[in-house]
JSON list of C-alpha atoms in Angstrom, two decimals:
[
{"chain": "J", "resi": 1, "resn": "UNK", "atom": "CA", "xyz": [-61.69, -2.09, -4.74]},
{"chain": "J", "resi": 2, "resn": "UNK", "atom": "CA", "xyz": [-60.98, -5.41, -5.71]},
{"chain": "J", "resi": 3, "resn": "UNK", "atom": "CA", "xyz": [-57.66, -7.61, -5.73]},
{"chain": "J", "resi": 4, "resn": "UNK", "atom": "CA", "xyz": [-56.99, -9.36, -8.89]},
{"chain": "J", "resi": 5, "resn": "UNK", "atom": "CA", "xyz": [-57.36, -13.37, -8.25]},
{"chain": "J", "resi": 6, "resn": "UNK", "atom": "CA", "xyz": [-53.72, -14.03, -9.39]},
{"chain": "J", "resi": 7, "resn": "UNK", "atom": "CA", "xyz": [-51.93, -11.84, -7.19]},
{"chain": "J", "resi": 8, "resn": "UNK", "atom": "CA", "xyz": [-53.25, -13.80, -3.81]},
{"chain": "J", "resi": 9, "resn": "UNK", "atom": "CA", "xyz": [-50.89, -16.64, -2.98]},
{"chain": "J", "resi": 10, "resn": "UNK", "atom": "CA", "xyz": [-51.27, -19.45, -4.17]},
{"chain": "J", "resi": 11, "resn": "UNK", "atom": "CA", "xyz": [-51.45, -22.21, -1.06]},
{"chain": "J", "resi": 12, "resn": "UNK", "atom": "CA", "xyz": [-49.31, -25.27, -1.47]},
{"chain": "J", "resi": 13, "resn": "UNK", "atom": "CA", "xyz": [-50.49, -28.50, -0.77]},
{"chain": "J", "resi": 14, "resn": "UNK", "atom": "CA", "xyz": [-47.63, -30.71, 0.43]},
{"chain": "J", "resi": 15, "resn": "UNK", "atom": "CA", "xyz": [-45.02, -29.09, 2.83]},
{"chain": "J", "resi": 16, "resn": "UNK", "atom": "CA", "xyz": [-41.33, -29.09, 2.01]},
{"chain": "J", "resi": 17, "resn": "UNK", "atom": "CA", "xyz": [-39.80, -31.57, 4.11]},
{"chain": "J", "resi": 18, "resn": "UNK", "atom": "CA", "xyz": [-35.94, -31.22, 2.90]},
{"chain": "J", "resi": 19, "resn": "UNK", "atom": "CA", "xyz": [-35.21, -28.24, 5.14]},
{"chain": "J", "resi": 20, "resn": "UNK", "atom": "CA", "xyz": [-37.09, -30.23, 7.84]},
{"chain": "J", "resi": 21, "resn": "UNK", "atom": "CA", "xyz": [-35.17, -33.42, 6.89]},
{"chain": "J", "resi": 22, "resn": "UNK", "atom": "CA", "xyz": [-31.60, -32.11, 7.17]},
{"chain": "J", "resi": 23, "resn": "UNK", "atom": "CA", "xyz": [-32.15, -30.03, 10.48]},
{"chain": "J", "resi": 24, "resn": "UNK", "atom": "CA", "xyz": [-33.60, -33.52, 11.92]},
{"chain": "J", "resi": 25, "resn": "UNK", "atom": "CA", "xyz": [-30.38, -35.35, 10.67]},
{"chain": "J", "resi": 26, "resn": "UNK", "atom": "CA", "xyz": [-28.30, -32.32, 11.91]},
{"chain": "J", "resi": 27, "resn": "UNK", "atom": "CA", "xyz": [-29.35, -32.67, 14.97]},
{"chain": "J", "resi": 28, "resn": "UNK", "atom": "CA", "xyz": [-29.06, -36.32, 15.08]},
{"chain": "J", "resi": 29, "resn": "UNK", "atom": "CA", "xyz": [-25.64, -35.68, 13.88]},
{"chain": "J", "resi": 30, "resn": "UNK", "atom": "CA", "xyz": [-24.30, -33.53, 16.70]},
{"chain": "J", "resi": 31, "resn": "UNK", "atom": "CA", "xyz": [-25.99, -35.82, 19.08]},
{"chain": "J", "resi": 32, "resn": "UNK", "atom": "CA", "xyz": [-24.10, -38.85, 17.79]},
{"chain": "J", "resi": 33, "resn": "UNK", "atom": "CA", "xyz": [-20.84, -37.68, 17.25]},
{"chain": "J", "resi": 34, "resn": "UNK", "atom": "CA", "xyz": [-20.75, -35.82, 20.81]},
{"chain": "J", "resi": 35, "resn": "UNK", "atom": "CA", "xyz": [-19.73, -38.79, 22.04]},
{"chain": "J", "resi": 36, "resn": "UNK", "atom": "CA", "xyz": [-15.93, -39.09, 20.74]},
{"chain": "J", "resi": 37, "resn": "UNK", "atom": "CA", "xyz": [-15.29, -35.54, 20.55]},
{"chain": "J", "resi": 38, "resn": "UNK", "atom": "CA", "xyz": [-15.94, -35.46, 24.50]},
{"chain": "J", "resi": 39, "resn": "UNK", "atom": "CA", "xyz": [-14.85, -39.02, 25.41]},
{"chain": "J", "resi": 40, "resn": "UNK", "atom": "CA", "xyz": [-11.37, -38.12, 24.74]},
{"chain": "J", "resi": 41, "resn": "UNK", "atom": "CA", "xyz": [-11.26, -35.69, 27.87]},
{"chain": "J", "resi": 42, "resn": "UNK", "atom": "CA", "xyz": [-11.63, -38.52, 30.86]},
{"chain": "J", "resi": 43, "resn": "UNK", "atom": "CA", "xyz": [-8.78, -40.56, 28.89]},
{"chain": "J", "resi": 44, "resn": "UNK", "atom": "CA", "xyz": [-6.41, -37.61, 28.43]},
{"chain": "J", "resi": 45, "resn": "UNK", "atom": "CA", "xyz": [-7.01, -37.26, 32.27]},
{"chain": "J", "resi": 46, "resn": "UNK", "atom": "CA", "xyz": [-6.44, -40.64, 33.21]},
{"chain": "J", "resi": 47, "resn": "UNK", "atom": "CA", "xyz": [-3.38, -41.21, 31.20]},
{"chain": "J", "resi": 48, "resn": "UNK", "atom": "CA", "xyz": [-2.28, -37.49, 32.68]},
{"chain": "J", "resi": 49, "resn": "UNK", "atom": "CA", "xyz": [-2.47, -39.06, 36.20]},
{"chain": "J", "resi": 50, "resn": "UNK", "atom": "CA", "xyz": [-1.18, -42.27, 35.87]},
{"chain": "J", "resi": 51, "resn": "UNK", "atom": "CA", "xyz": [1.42, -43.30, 38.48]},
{"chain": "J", "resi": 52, "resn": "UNK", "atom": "CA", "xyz": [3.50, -45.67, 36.08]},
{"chain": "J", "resi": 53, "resn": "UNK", "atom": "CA", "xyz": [3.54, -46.67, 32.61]},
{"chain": "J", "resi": 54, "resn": "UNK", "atom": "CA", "xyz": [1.21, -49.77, 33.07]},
{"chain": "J", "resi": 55, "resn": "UNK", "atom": "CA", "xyz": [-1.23, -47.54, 34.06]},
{"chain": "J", "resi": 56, "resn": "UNK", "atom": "CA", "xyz": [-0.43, -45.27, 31.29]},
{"chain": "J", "resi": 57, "resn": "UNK", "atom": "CA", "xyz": [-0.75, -47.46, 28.68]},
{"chain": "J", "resi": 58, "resn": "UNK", "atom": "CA", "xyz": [-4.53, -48.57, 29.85]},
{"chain": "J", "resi": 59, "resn": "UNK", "atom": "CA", "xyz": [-4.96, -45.14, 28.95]},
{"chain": "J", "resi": 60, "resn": "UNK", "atom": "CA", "xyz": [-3.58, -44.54, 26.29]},
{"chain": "J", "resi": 61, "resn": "UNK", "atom": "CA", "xyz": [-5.60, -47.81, 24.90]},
{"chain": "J", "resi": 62, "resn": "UNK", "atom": "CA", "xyz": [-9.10, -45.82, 26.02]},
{"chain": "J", "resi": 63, "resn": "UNK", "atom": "CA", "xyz": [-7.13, -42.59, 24.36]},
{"chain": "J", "resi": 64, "resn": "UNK", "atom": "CA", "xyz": [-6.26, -44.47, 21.42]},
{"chain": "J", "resi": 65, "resn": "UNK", "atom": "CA", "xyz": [-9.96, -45.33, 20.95]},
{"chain": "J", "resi": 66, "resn": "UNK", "atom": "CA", "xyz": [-11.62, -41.87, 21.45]},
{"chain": "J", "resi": 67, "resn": "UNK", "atom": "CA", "xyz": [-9.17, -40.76, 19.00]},
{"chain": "J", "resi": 68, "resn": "UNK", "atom": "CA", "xyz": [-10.45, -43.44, 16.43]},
{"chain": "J", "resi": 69, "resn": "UNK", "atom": "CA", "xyz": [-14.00, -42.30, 16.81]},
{"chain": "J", "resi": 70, "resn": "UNK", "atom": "CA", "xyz": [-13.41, -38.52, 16.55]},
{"chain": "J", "resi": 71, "resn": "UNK", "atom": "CA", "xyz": [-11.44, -39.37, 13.26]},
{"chain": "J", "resi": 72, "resn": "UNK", "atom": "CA", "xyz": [-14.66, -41.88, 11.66]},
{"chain": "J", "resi": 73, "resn": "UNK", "atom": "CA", "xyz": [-17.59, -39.83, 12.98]},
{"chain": "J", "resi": 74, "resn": "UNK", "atom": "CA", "xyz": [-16.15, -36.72, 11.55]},
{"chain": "J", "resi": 75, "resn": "UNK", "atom": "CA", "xyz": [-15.56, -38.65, 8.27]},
{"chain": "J", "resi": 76, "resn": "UNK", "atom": "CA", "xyz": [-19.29, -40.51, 8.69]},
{"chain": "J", "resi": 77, "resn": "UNK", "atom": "CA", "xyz": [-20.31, -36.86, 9.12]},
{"chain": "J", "resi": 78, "resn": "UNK", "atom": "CA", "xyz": [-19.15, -35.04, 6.36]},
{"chain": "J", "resi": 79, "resn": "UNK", "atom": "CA", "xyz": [-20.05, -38.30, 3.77]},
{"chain": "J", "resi": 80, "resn": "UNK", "atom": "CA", "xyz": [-23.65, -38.37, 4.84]},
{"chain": "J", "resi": 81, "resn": "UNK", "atom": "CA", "xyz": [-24.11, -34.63, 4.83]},
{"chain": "J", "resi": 82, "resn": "UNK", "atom": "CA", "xyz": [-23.39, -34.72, 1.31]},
{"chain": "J", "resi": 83, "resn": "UNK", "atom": "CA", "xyz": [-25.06, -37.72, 0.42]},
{"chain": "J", "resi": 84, "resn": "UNK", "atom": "CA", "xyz": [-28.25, -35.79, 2.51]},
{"chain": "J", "resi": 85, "resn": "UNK", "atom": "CA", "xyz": [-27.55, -32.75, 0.17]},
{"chain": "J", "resi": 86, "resn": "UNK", "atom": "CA", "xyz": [-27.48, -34.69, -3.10]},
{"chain": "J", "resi": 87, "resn": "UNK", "atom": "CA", "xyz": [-29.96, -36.60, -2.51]},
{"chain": "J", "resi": 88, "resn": "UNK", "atom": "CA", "xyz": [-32.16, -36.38, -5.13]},
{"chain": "J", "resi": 89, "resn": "UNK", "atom": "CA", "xyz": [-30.44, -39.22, -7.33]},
{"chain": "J", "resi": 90, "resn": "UNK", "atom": "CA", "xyz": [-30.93, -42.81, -6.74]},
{"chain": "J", "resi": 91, "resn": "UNK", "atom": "CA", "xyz": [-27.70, -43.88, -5.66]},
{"chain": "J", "resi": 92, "resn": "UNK", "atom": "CA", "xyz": [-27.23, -41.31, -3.23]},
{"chain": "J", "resi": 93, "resn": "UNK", "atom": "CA", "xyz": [-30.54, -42.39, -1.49]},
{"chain": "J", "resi": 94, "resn": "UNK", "atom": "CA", "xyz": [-28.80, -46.14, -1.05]},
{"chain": "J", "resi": 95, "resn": "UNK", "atom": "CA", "xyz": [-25.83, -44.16, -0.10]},
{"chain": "J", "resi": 96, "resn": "UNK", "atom": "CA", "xyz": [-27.78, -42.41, 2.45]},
{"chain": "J", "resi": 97, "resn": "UNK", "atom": "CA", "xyz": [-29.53, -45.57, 3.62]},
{"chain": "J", "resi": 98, "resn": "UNK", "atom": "CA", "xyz": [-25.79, -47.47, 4.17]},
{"chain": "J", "resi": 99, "resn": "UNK", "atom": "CA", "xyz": [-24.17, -44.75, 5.73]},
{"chain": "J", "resi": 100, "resn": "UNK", "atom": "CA", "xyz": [-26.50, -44.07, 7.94]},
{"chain": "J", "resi": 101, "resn": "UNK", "atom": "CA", "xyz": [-26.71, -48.18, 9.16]},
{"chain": "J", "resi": 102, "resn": "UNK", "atom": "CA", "xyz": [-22.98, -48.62, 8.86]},
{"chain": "J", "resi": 103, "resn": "UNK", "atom": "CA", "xyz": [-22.74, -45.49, 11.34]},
{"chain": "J", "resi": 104, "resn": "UNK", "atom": "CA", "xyz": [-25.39, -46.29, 13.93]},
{"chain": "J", "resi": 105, "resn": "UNK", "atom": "CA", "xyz": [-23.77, -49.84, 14.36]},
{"chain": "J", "resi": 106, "resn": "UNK", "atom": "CA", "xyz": [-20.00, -48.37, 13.96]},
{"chain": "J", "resi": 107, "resn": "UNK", "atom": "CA", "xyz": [-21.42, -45.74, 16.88]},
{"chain": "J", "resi": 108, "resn": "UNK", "atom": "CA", "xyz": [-22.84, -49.12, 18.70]},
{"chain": "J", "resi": 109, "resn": "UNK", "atom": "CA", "xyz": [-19.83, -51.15, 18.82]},
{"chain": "J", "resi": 110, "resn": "UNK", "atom": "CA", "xyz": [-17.29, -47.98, 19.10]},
{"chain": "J", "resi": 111, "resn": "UNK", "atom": "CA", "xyz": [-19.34, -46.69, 22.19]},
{"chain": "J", "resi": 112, "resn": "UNK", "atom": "CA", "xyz": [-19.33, -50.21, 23.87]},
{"chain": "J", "resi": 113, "resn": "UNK", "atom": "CA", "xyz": [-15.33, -50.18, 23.33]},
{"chain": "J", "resi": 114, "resn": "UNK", "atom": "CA", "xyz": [-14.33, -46.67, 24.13]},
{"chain": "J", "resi": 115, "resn": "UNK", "atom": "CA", "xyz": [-16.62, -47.63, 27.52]},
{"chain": "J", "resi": 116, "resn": "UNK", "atom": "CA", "xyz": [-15.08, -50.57, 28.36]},
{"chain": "J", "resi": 117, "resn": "UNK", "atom": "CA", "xyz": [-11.68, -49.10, 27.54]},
{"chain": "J", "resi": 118, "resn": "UNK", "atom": "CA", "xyz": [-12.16, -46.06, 29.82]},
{"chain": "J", "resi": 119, "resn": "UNK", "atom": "CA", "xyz": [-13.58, -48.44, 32.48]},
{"chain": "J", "resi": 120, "resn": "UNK", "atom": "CA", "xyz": [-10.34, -50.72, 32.26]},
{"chain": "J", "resi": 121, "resn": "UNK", "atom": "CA", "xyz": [-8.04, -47.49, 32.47]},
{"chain": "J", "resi": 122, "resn": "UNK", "atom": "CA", "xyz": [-9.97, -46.27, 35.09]},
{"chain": "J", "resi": 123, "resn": "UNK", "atom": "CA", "xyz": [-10.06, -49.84, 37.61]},
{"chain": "J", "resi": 124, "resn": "UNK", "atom": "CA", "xyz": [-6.23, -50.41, 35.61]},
{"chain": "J", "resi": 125, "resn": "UNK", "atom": "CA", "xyz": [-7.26, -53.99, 34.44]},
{"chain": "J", "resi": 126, "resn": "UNK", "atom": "CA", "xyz": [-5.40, -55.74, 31.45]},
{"chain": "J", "resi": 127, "resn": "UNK", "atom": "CA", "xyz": [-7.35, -55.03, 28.05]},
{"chain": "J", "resi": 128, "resn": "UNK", "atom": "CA", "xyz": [-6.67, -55.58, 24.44]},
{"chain": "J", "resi": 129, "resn": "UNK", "atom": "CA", "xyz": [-8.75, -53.84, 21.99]},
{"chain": "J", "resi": 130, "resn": "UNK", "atom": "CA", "xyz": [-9.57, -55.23, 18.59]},
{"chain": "J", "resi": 131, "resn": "UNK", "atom": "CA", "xyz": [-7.52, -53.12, 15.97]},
{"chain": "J", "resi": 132, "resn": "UNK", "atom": "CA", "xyz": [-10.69, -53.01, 13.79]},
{"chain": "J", "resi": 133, "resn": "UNK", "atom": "CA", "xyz": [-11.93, -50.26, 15.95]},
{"chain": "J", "resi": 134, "resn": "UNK", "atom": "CA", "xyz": [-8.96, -48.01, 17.10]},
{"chain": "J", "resi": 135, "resn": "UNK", "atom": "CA", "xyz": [-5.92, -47.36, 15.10]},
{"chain": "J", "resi": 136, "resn": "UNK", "atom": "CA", "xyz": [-2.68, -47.06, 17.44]},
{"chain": "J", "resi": 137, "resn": "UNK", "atom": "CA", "xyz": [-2.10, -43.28, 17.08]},
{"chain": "J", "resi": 138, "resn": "UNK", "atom": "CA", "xyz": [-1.33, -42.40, 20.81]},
{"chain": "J", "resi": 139, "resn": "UNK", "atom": "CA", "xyz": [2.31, -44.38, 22.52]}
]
């Protein structure tokens, strides 16, 4: 017995690399925004346990800052998951492209503040933080 020719699959030649592409950035997404959705738990605790409210308030600075972060990155998030999803048009390509630099070096400069934040709250040394990268939501 033989099989007709056009009922055998047919064997593609080039892979599809979207689902590939999105569980990579996925994954590089939960990675990245880790980060201020656990940082927050140290400076809850140290504000918790602060003897005095000059303590306190070097806390609620580092507080203030993981706060900040959780609130961008889950923005950051949701705006490049789209622009991964639609990404079959020009402009969301060069959407892709800027959100994904204006993130890493957001995550650079936010992760070397919320640091240095939780290190001041935790040694209780004066420290101002530049309101560019933490809003004041926590008094």
């Amino acid at each position: 017995m033989t099989t007709h020719t056009s009922a055998m699959p047919i064997p593609t030649t080039t892979q599809d690399t979207s689902a590939a592409l999105f569980s990579h950035a996925s994954h590089t997404l939960c990675l990245l925004t880790g980060f201020p959705y656990l940082a927050w738990i140290p400076a809850l605790c140290l504000r918790a346990t602060a003897k005095n409210a000059h303590n306190r308030a070097h806390a609620t600075t580092a507080l203030n800052f993981t706060l900040t972060q959780l609130m961008v990155w889950s923005v950051w998030a949701v705006l490049i998951v789209g622009a991964l999803v639609t990404s079959s048009s020009t402009f969301a390509v060069v959407a892709l492209v800027v959100l994904s630099l204006s993130g890493l070096l957001y995550f650079a400069l936010g992760v070397y503040a919320t640091c240095r934040a939780l290190f001041h709250a935790y040694r209780i040394e004066p420290f101002r933080y530049p309101a560019y990268l933490a809003f004041r939501m926590v008094k």
